[in-house]
Tab-separated table of C-alpha atoms in Angstrom:
chain	number	residue	atom	x	y	z
A	1	MET	CA	0.000	0.000	0.000
A	2	THR	CA	1.187	3.292	-0.783
A	3	ASN	CA	1.199	6.014	1.714
A	4	LYS	CA	-0.443	9.029	0.235
A	5	THR	CA	1.448	11.283	2.506
A	6	ASP	CA	4.729	10.002	1.051
A	7	SER	CA	5.091	11.975	-2.164
A	8	PRO	CA	7.485	10.583	-4.860
A	9	THR	CA	10.898	12.209	-5.297
A	10	HIS	CA	11.022	14.521	-8.407
A	11	GLN	CA	13.957	16.323	-10.052
A	12	THR	CA	13.064	19.386	-11.972
A	13	THR	CA	15.123	21.040	-14.754
A	14	PHE	CA	14.637	24.623	-15.992
A	15	VAL	CA	14.574	24.874	-19.763
A	16	PRO	CA	14.452	28.413	-21.028
A	17	ALA	CA	11.768	29.096	-23.561
A	18	ILE	CA	12.958	30.013	-27.074
A	19	THR	CA	10.384	32.059	-28.807
A	20	THR	CA	9.811	32.339	-32.503
A	21	VAL	CA	11.238	35.822	-32.341
A	22	ALA	CA	14.498	34.783	-30.677
A	23	VAL	CA	15.347	31.972	-33.104
A	24	PRO	CA	15.723	34.137	-36.183
A	25	LEU	CA	17.762	36.651	-34.201
A	26	LEU	CA	20.163	33.987	-33.031
A	27	ILE	CA	20.605	32.405	-36.424
A	28	PHE	CA	20.619	35.355	-38.755
A	29	GLY	CA	22.157	37.766	-36.347
A	30	GLN	CA	25.171	35.459	-35.788
A	31	HIS	CA	25.551	34.831	-39.512
A	32	LYS	CA	25.492	38.527	-40.152
A	33	LYS	CA	28.168	39.063	-37.533
A	34	GLU	CA	30.400	36.344	-38.999
A	35	THR	CA	29.909	37.691	-42.497
A	36	THR	CA	30.860	41.165	-41.393
A	37	THR	CA	33.968	39.888	-39.628
A	38	ASN	CA	35.301	37.644	-42.442
A	39	THR	CA	34.756	39.989	-45.397
A	40	PRO	CA	38.185	41.358	-46.484
A	41	GLN	CA	38.546	45.035	-47.175
A	42	THR	CA	39.501	45.957	-50.735
A	43	THR	CA	41.476	49.033	-51.785
A	44	PRO	CA	40.605	50.871	-54.969
A	45	GLN	CA	43.026	50.103	-57.877
A	46	THR	CA	44.705	52.854	-59.884
A	47	PRO	CA	43.875	52.531	-63.566
A	48	PRO	CA	46.965	51.701	-65.729
A	49	LYS	CA	48.609	54.630	-67.419
A	50	PRO	CA	48.504	54.561	-71.187
A	51	LYS	CA	51.845	53.644	-72.832
A	52	LYS	CA	53.768	56.504	-74.345
A	53	LYS	CA	53.758	56.530	-78.084
A	54	PRO	CA	57.296	56.066	-79.529
A	55	THR	CA	58.724	59.235	-80.962
A	56	GLY	CA	61.566	59.929	-83.357
A	57	THR	CA	62.591	61.432	-86.653
A	58	ALA	CA	60.267	60.229	-89.395
A	59	ILE	CA	62.086	58.600	-92.303
A	60	THR	CA	61.002	56.828	-95.449
A	61	LYS	CA	63.798	54.294	-95.849
A	62	TYR	CA	67.287	53.316	-94.698
A	63	GLU	CA	70.325	51.744	-96.334
A	64	ILE	CA	73.707	50.343	-95.263
A	65	ALA	CA	76.702	50.782	-97.541
A	66	GLU	CA	80.459	51.177	-97.030
A	67	GLU	CA	80.124	50.498	-93.291
A	68	LYS	CA	77.695	53.404	-92.895
A	69	ILE	CA	73.960	53.521	-92.233
A	70	LYS	CA	71.855	56.243	-93.826
A	71	PHE	CA	68.297	57.304	-92.992
A	72	LEU	CA	66.576	58.984	-95.943
A	73	ASN	CA	63.470	60.901	-96.927
A	74	ILE	CA	62.154	61.823	-100.323
A	75	LYS	CA	62.018	65.513	-101.129
A	76	GLY	CA	60.696	67.623	-103.955
A	77	PHE	CA	57.335	68.094	-105.614
A	78	PHE	CA	57.953	67.821	-109.331
A	79	LYS	CA	61.488	66.430	-109.258
A	80	LYS	CA	61.688	64.095	-106.313
A	81	ARG	CA	65.014	63.048	-104.855
A	82	TRP	CA	66.317	61.115	-101.863
A	83	VAL	CA	67.849	63.222	-99.117
A	84	THR	CA	69.948	61.840	-96.257
A	85	VAL	CA	68.437	62.837	-92.911
A	86	LYS	CA	71.087	61.218	-90.697
A	87	GLU	CA	74.205	59.158	-91.322
A	88	PHE	CA	76.247	57.060	-88.845
A	89	PRO	CA	79.374	54.874	-89.104
A	90	VAL	CA	78.068	51.436	-88.146
A	91	TYR	CA	81.128	50.481	-86.090
A	92	GLU	CA	80.767	53.596	-83.928
A	93	ILE	CA	77.260	52.625	-82.794
A	94	THR	CA	77.324	51.378	-79.196
A	95	ALA	CA	73.676	50.342	-78.683
A	96	VAL	CA	70.608	49.642	-80.814
A	97	GLU	CA	67.016	48.593	-80.082
A	98	SER	CA	63.783	48.538	-82.030
A	99	LEU	CA	60.052	48.007	-81.694
A	100	ASP	CA	57.991	47.629	-84.829
A	101	ASN	CA	58.570	50.787	-86.887
A	102	TRP	CA	60.594	52.536	-84.136
A	103	LEU	CA	64.396	52.385	-83.844
A	104	SER	CA	66.799	53.830	-81.290
A	105	LEU	CA	70.582	53.829	-81.589
A	106	THR	CA	73.384	55.319	-79.505
A	107	TRP	CA	76.269	57.079	-81.213
A	108	LYS	CA	78.998	58.964	-79.348
A	109	GLY	CA	76.917	58.861	-76.179
A	110	GLU	CA	73.824	60.403	-77.787
A	111	VAL	CA	70.561	58.547	-78.426
A	112	HIS	CA	68.908	58.987	-81.836
A	113	SER	CA	65.378	57.710	-82.542
A	114	PHE	CA	63.655	57.132	-85.872
A	115	LEU	CA	60.192	56.174	-87.089
A	116	LEU	CA	59.392	54.539	-90.392
A	117	LYS	CA	56.549	56.439	-92.004
A	118	LYS	CA	54.874	53.196	-93.037
A	119	ASN	CA	53.655	51.612	-89.809
A	120	ALA	CA	53.527	48.219	-91.482
A	121	ASP	CA	57.313	48.243	-91.927
A	122	SER	CA	59.646	47.115	-89.151
A	123	PHE	CA	63.169	47.948	-87.989
A	124	ALA	CA	63.749	44.409	-86.660
A	125	LYS	CA	65.902	43.317	-89.615
A	126	LEU	CA	67.992	46.472	-89.439
A	127	GLN	CA	68.619	45.976	-85.729
A	128	GLU	CA	69.724	42.394	-86.351
A	129	GLN	CA	71.974	43.490	-89.222
A	130	ILE	CA	73.664	46.197	-87.127
A	131	GLN	CA	74.191	43.845	-84.185
A	132	THR	CA	75.689	41.186	-86.470
A	133	MET	CA	78.062	43.710	-88.030
A	134	LEU	CA	79.147	44.971	-84.595
A	135	LEU	CA	79.826	41.432	-83.346
A	136	GLU	CA	81.839	40.549	-86.449
A	137	HIS	CA	83.779	43.810	-86.177
A	138	GLN	CA	84.573	43.152	-82.509
A	139	ALA	CA	85.734	39.621	-83.317
A	140	ALA	CA	87.981	40.967	-86.091
A	141	LEU	CA	89.487	43.550	-83.722
A	142	GLU	CA	90.215	40.902	-81.093
A	143	LYS	CA	91.792	38.659	-83.720
A	144	LYS	CA	93.957	41.525	-84.939
A	145	MET	CA	95.034	42.367	-81.387
A	146	LYS	CA	95.999	38.743	-80.756
A	147	ALA	CA	97.991	38.632	-84.000
A	148	THR	CA	99.786	41.878	-83.102
A	149	LEU	CA	100.615	40.590	-79.629
A	150	ARG	CA	101.836	37.266	-81.029
A	151	ARG	CA	104.035	39.022	-83.594
A	152	THR	CA	105.537	41.300	-80.948
A	153	GLU	CA	106.253	38.429	-78.582
A	154	LEU	CA	107.675	36.088	-81.232
A	155	LEU	CA	110.022	38.775	-82.518
A	156	GLY	CA	110.931	39.525	-78.913
A	157	ALA	CA	111.778	35.866	-78.312
A	158	ILE	CA	113.891	35.734	-81.490
A	159	ASN	CA	115.765	38.969	-80.761
A	160	ALA	CA	116.420	37.914	-77.175
A	161	SER	CA	117.654	34.451	-78.190
A	162	LEU	CA	119.982	35.311	-81.091
A	163	PRO	CA	122.674	37.019	-78.948
A	164	ILE	CA	122.677	33.964	-76.657
A	165	VAL	CA	123.065	31.689	-79.686
A	166	ASP	CA	125.979	33.817	-80.942
A	167	LEU	CA	127.804	33.833	-77.596
A	168	SER	CA	127.215	30.101	-77.104
A	169	PHE	CA	128.710	29.300	-80.510
A	170	ASP	CA	131.585	31.680	-79.730
A	171	VAL	CA	132.270	29.638	-76.581
A	172	LEU	CA	132.200	26.396	-78.586
A	173	MET	CA	134.522	27.819	-81.235
A	174	GLY	CA	136.872	29.013	-78.497
A	175	LEU	CA	136.868	25.575	-76.889
A	176	HIS	CA	137.783	23.918	-80.225
A	177	GLN	CA	140.826	26.035	-80.918
A	178	LYS	CA	144.268	24.433	-80.640
A	179	ARG	CA	145.089	26.729	-77.773
A	180	ILE	CA	142.056	27.703	-75.687
A	181	ASP	CA	141.903	31.371	-74.748
A	182	TRP	CA	140.071	31.060	-71.418
A	183	SER	CA	140.039	34.798	-70.817
A	184	ARG	CA	138.171	35.296	-74.113
A	185	ILE	CA	135.698	32.573	-73.188
A	186	GLU	CA	135.144	34.220	-69.793
A	187	GLU	CA	134.292	37.437	-71.625
A	188	CYS	CA	131.640	35.518	-73.561
A	189	MET	CA	130.250	34.158	-70.301
A	190	GLN	CA	129.976	37.671	-68.903
A	191	GLY	CA	127.770	38.495	-71.870
A	192	LEU	CA	125.554	35.520	-71.065
A	193	GLY	CA	125.219	36.325	-67.372
A	194	THR	CA	124.017	33.765	-64.841
A	195	SER	CA	120.536	33.069	-66.221
A	196	PHE	CA	117.978	34.140	-68.791
A	197	SER	CA	114.189	34.261	-68.737
A	198	TYR	CA	111.718	35.349	-71.401
A	199	LYS	CA	108.089	35.719	-70.327
A	200	ALA	CA	105.225	36.343	-72.728
A	201	GLN	CA	101.430	36.332	-72.559
A	202	SER	CA	100.857	34.155	-75.616
A	203	LEU	CA	104.024	32.036	-75.558
A	204	PRO	CA	105.545	29.493	-73.171
A	205	LEU	CA	108.195	30.563	-70.701
A	206	LEU	CA	111.795	30.308	-71.914
A	207	GLU	CA	114.369	29.871	-69.143
A	208	LEU	CA	118.117	29.231	-69.276
A	209	ASP	CA	120.616	28.616	-66.490
A	210	PHE	CA	124.268	29.322	-67.311
A	211	SER	CA	125.658	28.473	-63.873
A	212	LYS	CA	127.033	25.070	-64.958
A	213	VAL	CA	128.708	26.592	-68.009
A	214	THR	CA	130.217	29.332	-65.854
A	215	ALA	CA	131.503	26.810	-63.317
A	216	ALA	CA	133.116	24.687	-66.046
A	217	VAL	CA	134.759	27.742	-67.612
A	218	LYS	CA	136.103	28.931	-64.260
A	219	SER	CA	137.569	25.491	-63.610
A	220	GLN	CA	138.833	25.501	-67.225
A	221	THR	CA	137.275	22.113	-67.907
A	222	ALA	CA	136.814	22.141	-71.670
A	223	LYS	CA	134.757	18.954	-71.910
A	224	ASP	CA	132.192	20.060	-69.303
A	225	ALA	CA	132.069	23.602	-70.671
A	226	SER	CA	131.352	22.260	-74.159
A	227	LYS	CA	128.689	19.876	-72.865
A	228	GLU	CA	126.832	22.545	-70.860
A	229	THR	CA	127.018	25.049	-73.712
A	230	PHE	CA	125.473	22.509	-76.080
A	231	SER	CA	122.758	21.969	-73.476
A	232	CYS	CA	121.838	25.679	-73.526
A	233	LEU	CA	121.711	25.687	-77.319
A	234	LYS	CA	119.482	22.604	-77.275
A	235	THR	CA	117.087	24.338	-74.868
A	236	ILE	CA	116.623	27.302	-77.205
A	237	HIS	CA	116.329	24.993	-80.225
A	238	ALA	CA	113.704	22.856	-78.480
A	239	TYR	CA	111.748	25.928	-77.398
A	240	PHE	CA	111.168	27.204	-80.929
A	241	THR	CA	110.766	23.823	-82.623
A	242	GLY	CA	108.382	22.745	-79.857
A	243	LEU	CA	105.845	25.541	-80.367
A	244	LYS	CA	102.549	23.721	-80.918
A	245	ALA	CA	100.821	24.135	-84.264
A	246	GLU	CA	97.367	24.078	-82.635
A	247	ASP	CA	98.300	27.198	-80.645
A	248	ASP	CA	99.487	29.050	-83.743
A	249	LEU	CA	97.764	32.022	-85.353
A	250	ALA	CA	97.823	31.461	-89.094
A	251	ASP	CA	97.181	35.143	-89.824
A	252	ALA	CA	100.102	36.323	-87.687
A	253	THR	CA	103.446	37.101	-89.296
A	254	PRO	CA	105.747	35.593	-88.317
A	255	ASN	CA	103.841	32.471	-87.382
A	256	PHE	CA	105.313	29.491	-85.544
A	257	LEU	CA	106.558	27.772	-88.706
A	258	GLN	CA	108.309	30.894	-89.993
A	259	THR	CA	109.873	31.512	-86.592
A	260	LYS	CA	111.104	27.931	-86.415
A	261	THR	CA	112.554	28.218	-89.935
A	262	ALA	CA	114.387	31.443	-89.057
A	263	ILE	CA	115.925	29.919	-85.916
A	264	LEU	CA	116.976	26.740	-87.736
A	265	ALA	CA	118.598	28.811	-90.485
A	266	TYR	CA	120.484	30.862	-87.901
A	267	TYR	CA	121.669	27.713	-86.120
A	268	THR	CA	122.813	26.234	-89.443
A	269	LEU	CA	124.726	29.407	-90.292
A	270	ASN	CA	126.561	29.294	-86.954
A	271	ASP	CA	127.138	25.575	-87.383
A	272	LEU	CA	128.931	26.296	-90.665
A	273	LEU	CA	131.182	28.776	-88.846
A	274	LEU	CA	131.907	26.173	-86.168
A	275	ALA	CA	132.732	23.614	-88.866
A	276	LYS	CA	135.443	25.972	-90.144
A	277	VAL	CA	137.054	26.028	-86.685
A	278	VAL	CA	136.744	22.288	-86.137
A	279	GLY	CA	138.194	21.615	-89.582
A	280	ASP	CA	135.197	19.856	-91.080
A	281	LYS	CA	135.684	20.332	-94.813
A	282	ASP	CA	132.576	18.425	-95.893
A	283	SER	CA	129.734	20.877	-95.183
A	284	LYS	CA	127.686	20.373	-98.360
A	285	LYS	CA	124.798	18.915	-96.391
A	286	GLU	CA	124.598	21.968	-94.110
A	287	GLU	CA	124.910	24.361	-97.056
A	288	THR	CA	122.040	22.663	-98.900
A	289	TYR	CA	119.923	22.697	-95.745
A	290	LEU	CA	120.584	26.423	-95.241
A	291	ASP	CA	119.542	27.141	-98.830
A	292	GLU	CA	116.271	25.211	-98.373
A	293	LEU	CA	115.478	27.030	-95.132
A	294	LEU	CA	116.102	30.468	-96.614
A	295	LYS	CA	113.926	29.723	-99.657
A	296	SER	CA	111.130	28.534	-97.394
A	297	LEU	CA	111.469	31.635	-95.226
A	298	SER	CA	111.241	33.963	-98.229
A	299	GLU	CA	107.941	32.481	-99.439
A	300	GLY	CA	105.712	33.908	-96.703
A	301	THR	CA	107.823	36.808	-95.428
A	302	ASN	CA	109.847	39.770	-96.653
A	303	VAL	CA	113.134	38.058	-95.791
A	304	LYS	CA	115.104	37.853	-99.051
A	305	VAL	CA	118.602	36.768	-98.058
A	306	GLU	CA	120.408	34.447	-100.473
A	307	SER	CA	122.323	31.469	-99.130
A	308	GLU	CA	125.033	32.074	-101.744
A	309	GLN	CA	125.686	35.514	-100.304
A	310	LEU	CA	126.003	34.120	-96.784
A	311	LEU	CA	128.236	31.251	-97.880
A	312	ILE	CA	130.636	33.662	-99.558
A	313	GLU	CA	131.024	35.442	-96.225
A	314	VAL	CA	131.406	32.131	-94.371
A	315	GLY	CA	134.206	31.222	-96.797
A	316	LYS	CA	136.173	34.211	-95.526
A	317	PHE	CA	136.152	32.688	-92.036
A	318	GLY	CA	139.756	31.513	-91.987
A	319	SER	CA	142.574	32.655	-89.728
A	320	GLU	CA	142.005	33.334	-86.048
A	321	GLU	CA	142.803	37.031	-86.518
A	322	ASN	CA	139.745	37.802	-88.644
A	323	ARG	CA	137.270	35.257	-87.305
A	324	GLU	CA	135.427	37.578	-84.953
A	325	ASP	CA	134.945	40.226	-87.634
A	326	VAL	CA	133.788	37.711	-90.242
A	327	ALA	CA	131.415	36.012	-87.792
A	328	GLU	CA	129.916	39.333	-86.756
A	329	GLY	CA	129.549	40.388	-90.391
A	330	VAL	CA	127.746	37.273	-91.611
A	331	ARG	CA	125.511	37.144	-88.531
A	332	GLY	CA	124.683	40.821	-88.900
A	333	LEU	CA	123.734	40.281	-92.530
A	334	PHE	CA	121.220	37.622	-91.525
A	335	ARG	CA	119.884	39.511	-88.491
A	336	GLU	CA	119.296	42.573	-90.658
A	337	GLN	CA	117.058	40.482	-92.914
A	338	LEU	CA	115.207	39.036	-89.929
A	339	LYS	CA	114.011	42.554	-89.115
A	340	LEU	CA	111.780	42.195	-92.173
A	341	LEU	CA	109.845	39.299	-90.662
C-alpha cells in the first residue's frame, strides 16, 4: 500500500523558452556578424597609365653601304630626290634597339630615334643586321690584337735568343781552338750572365741557367764547358721547334713555322762557322739545308737573303785574326734580314 502522505521524489530542470522571435535573431544575427567579420577590405586600384607613343625622326627608308647607315626621306614636288636625314658609321654605334617601326641607336653617347613612315614596316631586320656587323667587327678587332701581340712576342723571343746563340757558338769555337783562350771565353760568359728568362702572354716561358757553363769555364774544364754550352743551345732549339701548331695564329706574321725556320737557319749558319774552326771540310749537307730554309722563309715573309751571299762570307772565315769580324759580319747580314719578318 502506498502512503499518500509520502510523495514521490522529483527532479526538476529549468529549460528556457525560445520564442519564434528569438530563433531568427540567433541564427541570422550570428551569420550577419560572422559575415561582417570575415569579409576582407579591398582598396581601390589605380587605372593603368597609357603607354607613351614612340617618338623619333620620321624617315622613309634606310640603307647600309660602305660600313655606314643612312636614314633617308624623299624631297621635292615635281622632281623628287632622296635626301639623307642622318648618317652614322656602323662600327661607332654602341647600342641599338627597335620596336615595330621605331628604332633607337646610340652614337657617341647620344641617343637617336627614328620612325618609319609606313607603320607596317619594321626595324627588326635592321637591328639584327647592325648587331651582327658589330659582333663581327669586334671579333675581327680581337683577332687583330691577338695577332699583333703574337708578332711582338715572337720577334721579342727571337731577338732575345739570337745574342745567346751567338755567344754560345763563340764559346764552342773558343773551346775547339788548338790553344784555348780562357780569358776570351770568360768574356763571352759575362755576356751571357748567370741566367735568362723570357716571359710572354701568348708564348711558353723560356728559361736558361748558365751556372754550370760558368763553373766549367772557371775550372777551365773544356769537356764540361762544351757539354753545358750545347745543353743551352738545345734548350733554345727545343723551345722554338716545340711551339705547338694548334696554338698558332695562321694570320700572324711571323707564325710558328716561320719563326722555327728562321731559328733553324740561324743555327745552321753558326754551325757552318763552327765547322770551319773544327776543320770539317765536308759541309755540303749543311749548305744545302741552309739554302732550303732560306727559300722557305722567303715564301711567306719579306726576308730575301740568299744562301750564296752568306756562304761567300762564311768562306772568308779563316785565320784566327779575322774570325770575330767575319762572324759578326755574316751574322749581322742575316739579323738585318730578320728585321723584315
